[in-house]
mmCIF file of C-alpha atoms in Angstrom:
data_model
loop_
_atom_site.group_PDB
_atom_site.id
_atom_site.type_symbol
_atom_site.label_atom_id
_atom_site.label_comp_id
_atom_site.label_asym_id
_atom_site.label_seq_id
_atom_site.Cartn_x
_atom_site.Cartn_y
_atom_site.Cartn_z
ATOM 1 C CA MET A 1 72.815 0.578 -19.749
ATOM 2 C CA GLN A 2 74.805 -2.621 -19.221
ATOM 3 C CA GLU A 3 75.518 -1.529 -15.643
ATOM 4 C CA LEU A 4 71.809 -0.985 -15.067
ATOM 5 C CA LEU A 5 71.102 -4.444 -16.466
ATOM 6 C CA THR A 6 73.653 -5.863 -14.024
ATOM 7 C CA VAL A 7 71.822 -4.155 -11.143
ATOM 8 C CA TYR A 8 68.589 -5.860 -12.167
ATOM 9 C CA LYS A 9 70.270 -9.251 -12.369
ATOM 10 C CA ASN A 10 72.026 -8.827 -9.029
ATOM 11 C CA ALA A 11 68.776 -7.810 -7.384
ATOM 12 C CA GLY A 12 67.085 -10.966 -8.682
ATOM 13 C CA ILE A 13 64.115 -9.027 -10.015
ATOM 14 C CA TYR A 14 61.468 -11.039 -11.841
ATOM 15 C CA HIS A 15 57.770 -10.716 -12.569
ATOM 16 C CA LEU A 16 55.442 -13.237 -14.152
ATOM 17 C CA GLU A 17 53.486 -10.773 -16.271
ATOM 18 C CA ASN A 18 55.457 -7.606 -16.943
ATOM 19 C CA CYS A 19 58.589 -7.626 -19.093
ATOM 20 C CA CYS A 20 61.334 -5.067 -19.544
ATOM 21 C CA TYR A 21 64.092 -5.267 -22.174
ATOM 22 C CA PHE A 22 66.968 -3.073 -23.217
ATOM 23 C CA PRO A 23 67.357 -2.937 -27.029
ATOM 24 C CA ASP A 24 70.688 -1.044 -26.868
ATOM 25 C CA SER A 25 72.398 -3.594 -24.650
ATOM 26 C CA PRO A 26 74.459 -6.563 -25.853
ATOM 27 C CA ASP A 27 71.714 -8.792 -24.475
ATOM 28 C CA SER A 28 69.086 -7.135 -26.635
ATOM 29 C CA LYS A 29 67.249 -10.374 -27.355
ATOM 30 C CA GLU A 30 66.994 -11.348 -23.691
ATOM 31 C CA VAL A 31 63.661 -10.582 -22.031
ATOM 32 C CA HIS A 32 63.784 -9.859 -18.303
ATOM 33 C CA THR A 33 60.689 -10.503 -16.213
ATOM 34 C CA PHE A 34 60.159 -8.917 -12.799
ATOM 35 C CA GLU A 35 58.964 -10.645 -9.631
ATOM 36 C CA SER A 36 57.920 -7.534 -7.757
ATOM 37 C CA LYS A 37 57.245 -3.986 -8.753
ATOM 38 C CA LEU A 38 58.617 -1.020 -6.885
ATOM 39 C CA THR A 39 60.206 -2.374 -3.726
ATOM 40 C CA ASP A 40 62.715 -4.676 -5.430
ATOM 41 C CA LEU A 41 63.847 -1.834 -7.671
ATOM 42 C CA ILE A 42 64.525 0.257 -4.600
ATOM 43 C CA ASP A 43 66.361 -2.584 -2.881
ATOM 44 C CA SER A 44 68.709 -2.766 -5.847
ATOM 45 C CA VAL A 45 69.398 0.963 -5.502
ATOM 46 C CA LEU A 46 70.207 0.645 -1.819
ATOM 47 C CA ASP A 47 72.383 -2.432 -2.399
ATOM 48 C CA ASN A 48 74.330 -1.103 -5.373
ATOM 49 C CA GLY A 49 74.437 2.635 -4.715
ATOM 50 C CA LYS A 50 72.828 5.551 -6.503
ATOM 51 C CA LYS A 51 75.378 5.805 -9.303
ATOM 52 C CA TYR A 52 73.212 3.770 -11.664
ATOM 53 C CA TRP A 53 70.229 6.102 -11.347
ATOM 54 C CA GLY A 54 71.058 8.590 -14.072
ATOM 55 C CA THR A 55 68.824 9.295 -17.043
ATOM 56 C CA PRO A 56 68.853 5.679 -18.283
ATOM 57 C CA GLY A 57 67.791 4.521 -14.835
ATOM 58 C CA LYS A 58 64.990 7.046 -14.656
ATOM 59 C CA ASP A 59 63.710 6.089 -18.108
ATOM 60 C CA ALA A 60 63.857 2.399 -17.290
ATOM 61 C CA VAL A 61 61.928 2.881 -14.060
ATOM 62 C CA LEU A 62 59.281 5.004 -15.782
ATOM 63 C CA ASP A 63 58.903 2.435 -18.527
ATOM 64 C CA TYR A 64 58.607 -0.336 -15.976
ATOM 65 C CA LEU A 65 56.035 1.495 -13.837
ATOM 66 C CA ARG A 66 53.917 2.193 -16.912
ATOM 67 C CA ARG A 67 53.952 -1.508 -17.720
ATOM 68 C CA CYS A 68 53.029 -2.479 -14.178
ATOM 69 C CA GLY A 69 50.101 -0.111 -13.883
ATOM 70 C CA GLY A 70 48.748 1.457 -10.706
ATOM 71 C CA PHE A 71 51.596 3.991 -10.312
ATOM 72 C CA GLU A 72 50.103 6.938 -12.197
ATOM 73 C CA GLU A 73 50.750 9.430 -9.396
ATOM 74 C CA GLU A 74 54.381 8.293 -8.967
ATOM 75 C CA ILE A 75 54.987 8.427 -12.723
ATOM 76 C CA LYS A 76 53.754 12.015 -12.902
ATOM 77 C CA GLU A 77 56.120 13.135 -10.144
ATOM 78 C CA LEU A 78 59.067 11.169 -11.534
ATOM 79 C CA GLU A 79 58.678 12.743 -14.962
ATOM 80 C CA GLY A 80 59.362 16.167 -13.426
ATOM 81 C CA MET A 81 62.505 15.123 -11.598
ATOM 82 C CA GLY A 82 65.998 15.577 -12.986
ATOM 83 C CA GLU A 83 68.511 14.746 -10.274
ATOM 84 C CA SER A 84 69.471 11.157 -9.587
ATOM 85 C CA SER A 85 69.451 11.705 -5.838
ATOM 86 C CA ASP A 86 65.948 13.142 -5.980
ATOM 87 C CA ILE A 87 64.716 10.155 -7.945
ATOM 88 C CA ALA A 88 66.308 7.692 -5.569
ATOM 89 C CA SER A 89 64.977 9.471 -2.471
ATOM 90 C CA TYR A 90 61.506 9.677 -3.933
ATOM 91 C CA LEU A 91 61.479 6.021 -4.912
ATOM 92 C CA VAL A 92 62.633 4.998 -1.437
ATOM 93 C CA SER A 93 59.722 6.932 0.047
ATOM 94 C CA CYS A 94 57.331 5.304 -2.428
ATOM 95 C CA ALA A 95 58.704 1.890 -1.593
ATOM 96 C CA GLN A 96 58.106 2.385 2.122
ATOM 97 C CA LYS A 97 54.515 3.424 1.485
ATOM 98 C CA SER A 98 54.070 0.524 -0.916
ATOM 99 C CA LYS A 99 55.310 -1.969 1.676
ATOM 100 C CA LYS A 100 52.903 -0.617 4.280
ATOM 101 C CA ARG A 101 49.990 -0.822 1.853
ATOM 102 C CA ALA A 102 50.959 -4.364 0.854
ATOM 103 C CA ALA A 103 51.233 -5.456 4.493
ATOM 104 C CA ALA A 104 47.828 -3.961 5.285
ATOM 105 C CA LYS A 105 46.246 -5.720 2.304
ATOM 106 C CA GLU A 106 47.845 -9.022 3.257
ATOM 107 C CA GLU A 107 46.580 -8.758 6.824
ATOM 108 C CA ALA A 108 43.078 -7.873 5.607
ATOM 109 C CA ALA A 109 43.137 -10.863 3.258
ATOM 110 C CA LYS A 110 44.168 -13.172 6.100
ATOM 111 C CA MET A 111 41.342 -11.891 8.270
ATOM 112 C CA GLU A 112 38.887 -12.427 5.444
ATOM 113 C CA MET A 113 40.093 -15.913 4.495
ATOM 114 C CA CYS A 114 40.857 -17.187 7.960
ATOM 115 C CA PRO A 115 38.886 -15.298 10.627
ATOM 116 C CA SER A 116 39.734 -16.201 14.206
ATOM 117 C CA ASP A 117 36.316 -16.302 15.848
ATOM 118 C CA ALA A 118 33.927 -15.734 12.964
ATOM 119 C CA ALA A 119 32.251 -19.119 12.555
ATOM 120 C CA GLN A 120 29.361 -20.108 14.783
ATOM 121 C CA LEU A 121 27.852 -23.511 15.452
ATOM 122 C CA LEU A 122 24.252 -23.808 14.238
ATOM 123 C CA ARG A 123 21.626 -26.480 13.719
ATOM 124 C CA TYR A 124 19.017 -27.005 11.018
ATOM 125 C CA GLU A 125 16.338 -24.763 12.499
ATOM 126 C CA ASP A 126 18.886 -21.964 12.945
ATOM 127 C CA LEU A 127 19.780 -22.123 9.258
ATOM 128 C CA LYS A 128 16.124 -22.019 8.299
ATOM 129 C CA GLN A 129 15.772 -18.841 10.356
ATOM 130 C CA LEU A 130 18.628 -17.375 8.318
ATOM 131 C CA GLY A 131 16.663 -18.044 5.145
ATOM 132 C CA LEU A 132 18.446 -21.188 3.947
ATOM 133 C CA THR A 133 16.360 -24.003 2.523
ATOM 134 C CA ALA A 134 17.049 -27.719 2.844
ATOM 135 C CA TRP A 135 18.229 -27.662 -0.779
ATOM 136 C CA ASP A 136 20.635 -24.757 -0.084
ATOM 137 C CA ILE A 137 22.140 -26.618 2.847
ATOM 138 C CA ALA A 138 22.449 -29.950 1.044
ATOM 139 C CA GLN A 139 24.087 -28.349 -1.974
ATOM 140 C CA ASN A 140 26.541 -26.447 0.242
ATOM 141 C CA LEU A 141 27.500 -29.674 2.051
ATOM 142 C CA VAL A 142 28.210 -31.528 -1.193
ATOM 143 C CA GLU A 143 30.253 -28.609 -2.561
ATOM 144 C CA ASN A 144 32.338 -28.542 0.636
ATOM 145 C CA ASP A 145 33.024 -32.276 0.416
ATOM 146 C CA LEU A 146 34.080 -32.120 -3.225
ATOM 147 C CA ALA A 147 36.429 -29.208 -2.453
ATOM 148 C CA LEU A 148 37.994 -31.011 0.528
ATOM 149 C CA TYR A 149 38.116 -34.480 -1.043
ATOM 150 C CA PRO A 150 38.610 -34.145 -4.825
ATOM 151 C CA ASP A 151 39.235 -37.902 -5.106
ATOM 152 C CA VAL A 152 35.996 -38.987 -3.452
ATOM 153 C CA ALA A 153 33.925 -41.159 -5.761
ATOM 154 C CA PRO A 154 30.330 -40.089 -6.580
ATOM 155 C CA GLU A 155 29.144 -43.355 -5.031
ATOM 156 C CA ASN A 156 30.586 -42.260 -1.675
ATOM 157 C CA GLU A 157 29.383 -38.667 -1.863
ATOM 158 C CA GLY A 158 25.759 -38.761 -2.927
ATOM 159 C CA LYS A 159 23.803 -35.916 -4.455
ATOM 160 C CA PRO A 160 22.128 -32.905 -2.808
ATOM 161 C CA GLU A 161 18.713 -34.442 -3.505
ATOM 162 C CA LEU A 162 19.614 -37.386 -1.274
ATOM 163 C CA TRP A 163 20.772 -35.321 1.703
ATOM 164 C CA LYS A 164 17.870 -32.903 1.384
ATOM 165 C CA GLU A 165 15.588 -35.766 2.435
ATOM 166 C CA TYR A 166 17.675 -36.550 5.502
ATOM 167 C CA LEU A 167 17.896 -32.882 6.507
ATOM 168 C CA SER A 168 14.147 -32.507 6.798
ATOM 169 C CA ARG A 169 13.509 -35.996 8.179
ATOM 170 C CA TYR A 170 16.408 -36.261 10.659
ATOM 171 C CA PRO A 171 17.509 -32.658 11.428
ATOM 172 C CA GLU A 172 19.171 -33.766 14.678
ATOM 173 C CA THR A 173 21.768 -35.721 12.724
ATOM 174 C CA PHE A 174 23.398 -32.594 11.243
ATOM 175 C CA ALA A 175 25.402 -29.735 12.787
ATOM 176 C CA TYR A 176 27.067 -26.838 10.984
ATOM 177 C CA LEU A 177 29.793 -24.221 11.320
ATOM 178 C CA VAL A 178 28.618 -21.071 9.548
ATOM 179 C CA ASP A 179 30.685 -18.001 8.627
ATOM 180 C CA PRO A 180 29.412 -14.371 8.774
ATOM 181 C CA SER A 181 28.066 -14.612 5.206
ATOM 182 C CA ASN A 182 25.905 -17.600 6.279
ATOM 183 C CA LYS A 183 28.016 -20.042 4.281
ATOM 184 C CA ILE A 184 28.556 -23.475 5.810
ATOM 185 C CA VAL A 185 32.292 -23.928 6.458
ATOM 186 C CA GLY A 186 32.227 -27.110 8.533
ATOM 187 C CA ASN A 187 29.807 -29.803 9.645
ATOM 188 C CA TRP A 188 29.120 -33.261 10.892
ATOM 189 C CA SER A 189 26.329 -35.573 9.853
ATOM 190 C CA PHE A 190 25.422 -39.159 10.588
ATOM 191 C CA LEU A 191 22.746 -41.793 10.238
ATOM 192 C CA SER A 192 22.075 -45.226 11.691
ATOM 193 C CA ILE A 193 22.719 -48.227 9.463
ATOM 194 C CA THR A 194 20.895 -51.568 9.456
ATOM 195 C CA GLU A 195 22.523 -54.935 10.179
ATOM 196 C CA GLU A 196 22.608 -55.646 6.456
ATOM 197 C CA GLN A 197 24.316 -52.316 5.773
ATOM 198 C CA GLU A 198 26.768 -53.000 8.601
ATOM 199 C CA ARG A 199 27.788 -56.272 6.967
ATOM 200 C CA ALA A 200 28.214 -54.482 3.634
ATOM 201 C CA MET A 201 30.362 -51.851 5.355
ATOM 202 C CA GLU A 202 32.611 -54.530 6.887
ATOM 203 C CA ALA A 203 33.091 -55.960 3.399
ATOM 204 C CA GLY A 204 33.942 -52.535 1.976
ATOM 205 C CA GLU A 205 30.718 -52.538 -0.034
ATOM 206 C CA LEU A 206 28.690 -49.785 1.627
ATOM 207 C CA PHE A 207 28.199 -46.733 -0.591
ATOM 208 C CA GLU A 208 26.410 -43.550 0.441
ATOM 209 C CA ILE A 209 24.634 -43.204 -2.882
ATOM 210 C CA THR A 210 22.577 -46.274 -1.915
ATOM 211 C CA PHE A 211 21.212 -44.633 1.232
ATOM 212 C CA ASP A 212 17.628 -43.486 1.400
ATOM 213 C CA VAL A 213 15.231 -42.660 4.183
ATOM 214 C CA GLN A 214 13.318 -45.934 3.765
ATOM 215 C CA ASN A 215 16.326 -48.201 4.420
ATOM 216 C CA THR A 216 17.740 -46.154 7.308
ATOM 217 C CA GLU A 217 17.219 -47.067 10.949
ATOM 218 C CA CYS A 218 14.705 -44.708 12.534
ATOM 219 C CA LEU A 219 16.231 -42.729 15.415
ATOM 220 C CA PHE A 220 12.968 -41.943 17.139
ATOM 221 C CA LEU A 221 12.454 -44.969 19.410
ATOM 222 C CA PRO A 222 14.586 -46.382 22.263
ATOM 223 C CA GLY A 223 17.057 -49.048 21.225
ATOM 224 C CA ASP A 224 20.645 -49.912 20.375
ATOM 225 C CA TYR A 225 21.906 -48.731 16.990
ATOM 226 C CA VAL A 226 25.041 -48.470 14.853
ATOM 227 C CA LEU A 227 26.061 -44.892 14.088
ATOM 228 C CA TYR A 228 27.649 -44.162 10.705
ATOM 229 C CA LEU A 229 29.328 -40.756 10.470
ATOM 230 C CA LEU A 230 28.767 -39.400 6.987
ATOM 231 C CA ASN A 231 31.071 -36.457 7.495
ATOM 232 C CA PHE A 232 33.101 -34.570 10.083
ATOM 233 C CA SER A 233 35.169 -31.761 8.598
ATOM 234 C CA CYS A 234 36.056 -28.071 8.417
ATOM 235 C CA ASN A 235 36.921 -26.078 5.322
ATOM 236 C CA GLU A 236 40.657 -25.377 5.025
ATOM 237 C CA ALA A 237 40.353 -21.750 6.171
ATOM 238 C CA TYR A 238 38.610 -22.951 9.360
ATOM 239 C CA ALA A 239 40.748 -26.004 10.095
ATOM 240 C CA LYS A 240 41.485 -24.881 13.654
ATOM 241 C CA ALA A 241 41.381 -26.605 17.002
ATOM 242 C CA GLN A 242 38.566 -24.394 18.300
ATOM 243 C CA TYR A 243 36.244 -25.428 15.474
ATOM 244 C CA TYR A 244 37.021 -29.139 15.611
ATOM 245 C CA GLN A 245 36.520 -29.056 19.372
ATOM 246 C CA ALA A 246 33.204 -27.259 18.943
ATOM 247 C CA LEU A 247 32.014 -29.868 16.438
ATOM 248 C CA LEU A 248 33.132 -32.752 18.659
ATOM 249 C CA ASP A 249 31.415 -31.353 21.749
ATOM 250 C CA GLU A 250 28.232 -30.826 19.765
ATOM 251 C CA LEU A 251 28.375 -34.441 18.572
ATOM 252 C CA TRP A 252 28.763 -35.785 22.118
ATOM 253 C CA LYS A 253 25.929 -33.507 23.287
ATOM 254 C CA GLN A 254 23.690 -34.989 20.610
ATOM 255 C CA LEU A 255 24.585 -38.517 21.668
ATOM 256 C CA LEU A 256 23.882 -37.556 25.278
ATOM 257 C CA ASP A 257 20.495 -36.154 24.273
ATOM 258 C CA TYR A 258 19.734 -39.422 22.491
ATOM 259 C CA ALA A 259 20.814 -41.422 25.550
ATOM 260 C CA LYS A 260 18.403 -39.433 27.722
ATOM 261 C CA ASN A 261 15.681 -40.661 25.375
ATOM 262 C CA GLY A 262 16.824 -44.276 25.471
ATOM 263 C CA ILE A 263 18.666 -44.201 22.138
ATOM 264 C CA TYR A 264 22.178 -45.690 22.285
ATOM 265 C CA PHE A 265 24.874 -46.572 19.783
ATOM 266 C CA LYS A 266 26.810 -49.779 20.305
ATOM 267 C CA ARG A 267 29.263 -48.851 17.566
ATOM 268 C CA ILE A 268 30.440 -45.738 15.677
ATOM 269 C CA CYS A 269 31.832 -46.056 12.143
ATOM 270 C CA ILE A 270 33.170 -43.552 9.628
ATOM 271 C CA ASN A 271 34.569 -43.599 6.080
ATOM 272 C CA LEU A 272 37.616 -41.303 5.887
ATOM 273 C CA PHE A 273 39.168 -39.739 2.798
ATOM 274 C CA HIS A 274 42.117 -37.785 4.186
ATOM 275 C CA PRO A 275 45.164 -38.842 6.295
ATOM 276 C CA ALA A 276 44.657 -35.918 8.708
ATOM 277 C CA TYR A 277 41.177 -37.137 9.590
ATOM 278 C CA GLU A 278 42.431 -40.687 9.955
ATOM 279 C CA ALA A 279 44.944 -39.395 12.516
ATOM 280 C CA LEU A 280 42.177 -37.477 14.309
ATOM 281 C CA TRP A 281 39.944 -40.514 14.784
ATOM 282 C CA ARG A 282 42.798 -42.933 15.472
ATOM 283 C CA GLY A 283 43.780 -40.597 18.297
ATOM 284 C CA MET A 284 40.359 -41.233 19.818
ATOM 285 C CA GLY A 285 40.764 -45.010 19.654
ATOM 286 C CA PHE A 286 39.098 -45.743 16.326
ATOM 287 C CA GLN A 287 40.534 -48.793 14.562
ATOM 288 C CA PHE A 288 40.990 -49.290 10.833
ATOM 289 C CA LEU A 289 38.427 -51.803 9.670
ATOM 290 C CA VAL A 290 38.539 -52.123 5.897
ATOM 291 C CA LYS A 291 39.233 -50.176 2.728
ATOM 292 C CA ASN A 292 36.102 -49.139 0.899
ATOM 293 C CA ARG A 293 36.074 -50.804 -2.503
ATOM 294 C CA ILE A 294 35.553 -47.514 -4.372
ATOM 295 C CA SER A 295 37.018 -44.779 -2.163
ATOM 296 C CA GLY A 296 37.835 -44.144 1.478
ATOM 297 C CA ARG A 297 38.971 -46.160 4.498
ATOM 298 C CA ILE A 298 36.514 -47.401 7.127
ATOM 299 C CA TYR A 299 37.288 -46.900 10.818
ATOM 300 C CA ALA A 300 35.188 -48.146 13.726
ATOM 301 C CA GLN A 301 34.953 -47.822 17.500
ATOM 302 C CA SER A 302 32.954 -50.025 19.838
ATOM 303 C CA MET A 303 31.010 -48.099 22.474
ATOM 304 C CA VAL A 304 30.849 -51.165 24.739
ATOM 305 C CA PRO A 305 32.687 -50.750 27.024
ATOM 306 C CA PHE A 306 32.670 -46.999 26.759
ATOM 307 C CA PRO A 307 35.931 -45.899 25.047
ATOM 308 C CA PHE A 308 38.315 -43.957 27.258
ATOM 309 C CA LYS A 309 40.133 -42.202 24.384
ATOM 310 C CA LEU A 310 37.243 -40.034 23.223
ATOM 311 C CA LYS A 311 38.030 -36.339 23.599
ATOM 312 C CA ALA A 312 36.014 -33.230 24.416
ATOM 313 C CA LYS A 313 36.804 -29.653 25.352
ATOM 314 C CA ASP A 314 34.111 -29.939 28.018
ATOM 315 C CA PRO A 315 34.925 -33.188 29.896
ATOM 316 C CA THR A 316 31.607 -33.149 31.753
ATOM 317 C CA ILE A 317 29.826 -34.093 28.509
ATOM 318 C CA LEU A 318 31.785 -37.323 28.132
ATOM 319 C CA SER A 319 31.616 -38.181 31.834
ATOM 320 C CA GLU A 320 27.819 -37.946 31.750
ATOM 321 C CA LEU A 321 27.690 -39.872 28.482
ATOM 322 C CA LYS A 322 29.933 -42.608 29.901
ATOM 323 C CA LYS A 323 27.782 -42.910 33.008
ATOM 324 C CA ARG A 324 24.649 -43.462 30.981
ATOM 325 C CA TYR A 325 26.324 -45.891 28.559
ATOM 326 C CA ASP A 326 27.857 -47.920 31.400
ATOM 327 C CA GLU A 327 24.479 -48.153 33.155
ATOM 328 C CA HIS A 328 22.655 -49.073 29.951
ATOM 329 C CA PHE A 329 24.990 -51.765 28.632
ATOM 330 C CA THR A 330 25.683 -53.470 32.003
ATOM 331 C CA VAL A 331 22.028 -54.113 32.784
#
């Protein structure tokens, strides 16, 4: 029994939930926990030889498998075996099957949690066609933000009721990545701030909870505006280049569509809550402006002259956007 205990220790076998102890051993008061179930037991057999797999070994394995659960079929066959070599051979076979099953489950879990090409880029009307209401969308957006930025203050997040108004009033200012279950897993959203709000932003005193449709610049008529990005993010499982590129291209397409209708932005600003996103926007030429008094760090980029560091997967979008901005702001 002491030799068997030594095998367990040498194999480094632990488990957070299931315990196995040996009352007849000198270490009778010591409780041994096991990290993995069958495969580590087999590894100890292969490493230390089959000499330890006599009756005590068989009984210990049976006791352990009963504690683990899920090995009813193996337990039944083991109970009918008498020879050590038969037990060892059978357990090796079980271990190989167990490893294959575990690998298959792990791969399936990865595909489910982090699909490669599952998300699609949709707009507000697309989501309505899928059966989502403005309230559903707004609530999903807030939940995503709180999951990604647990330290964001309520003043810089806003409530679903607030964003529901903007969704229906300014649907062009939102874009979404949606997974196969129609859950939003990424998005961008923006609005245009007034001169007074711009001054408050520069002082670190602009808070999203104060926004409402009445004090937001109307993006229906030609003119020069200041764009304030409310959010640009992907859920962790979708934090991939292809999705960020898709969101960026969709943002530039929207700005190009606005430019075709005489709507331009002389400045783009964003409040960032994560170092990775700060690096993303700094890489496109955005400069740190001020720390928000409650939470976040404000970055800004002048669009006059047109910034050369902006990035897009489709370069023709930015070249067309630059042409229009250069023509508009040099007149």
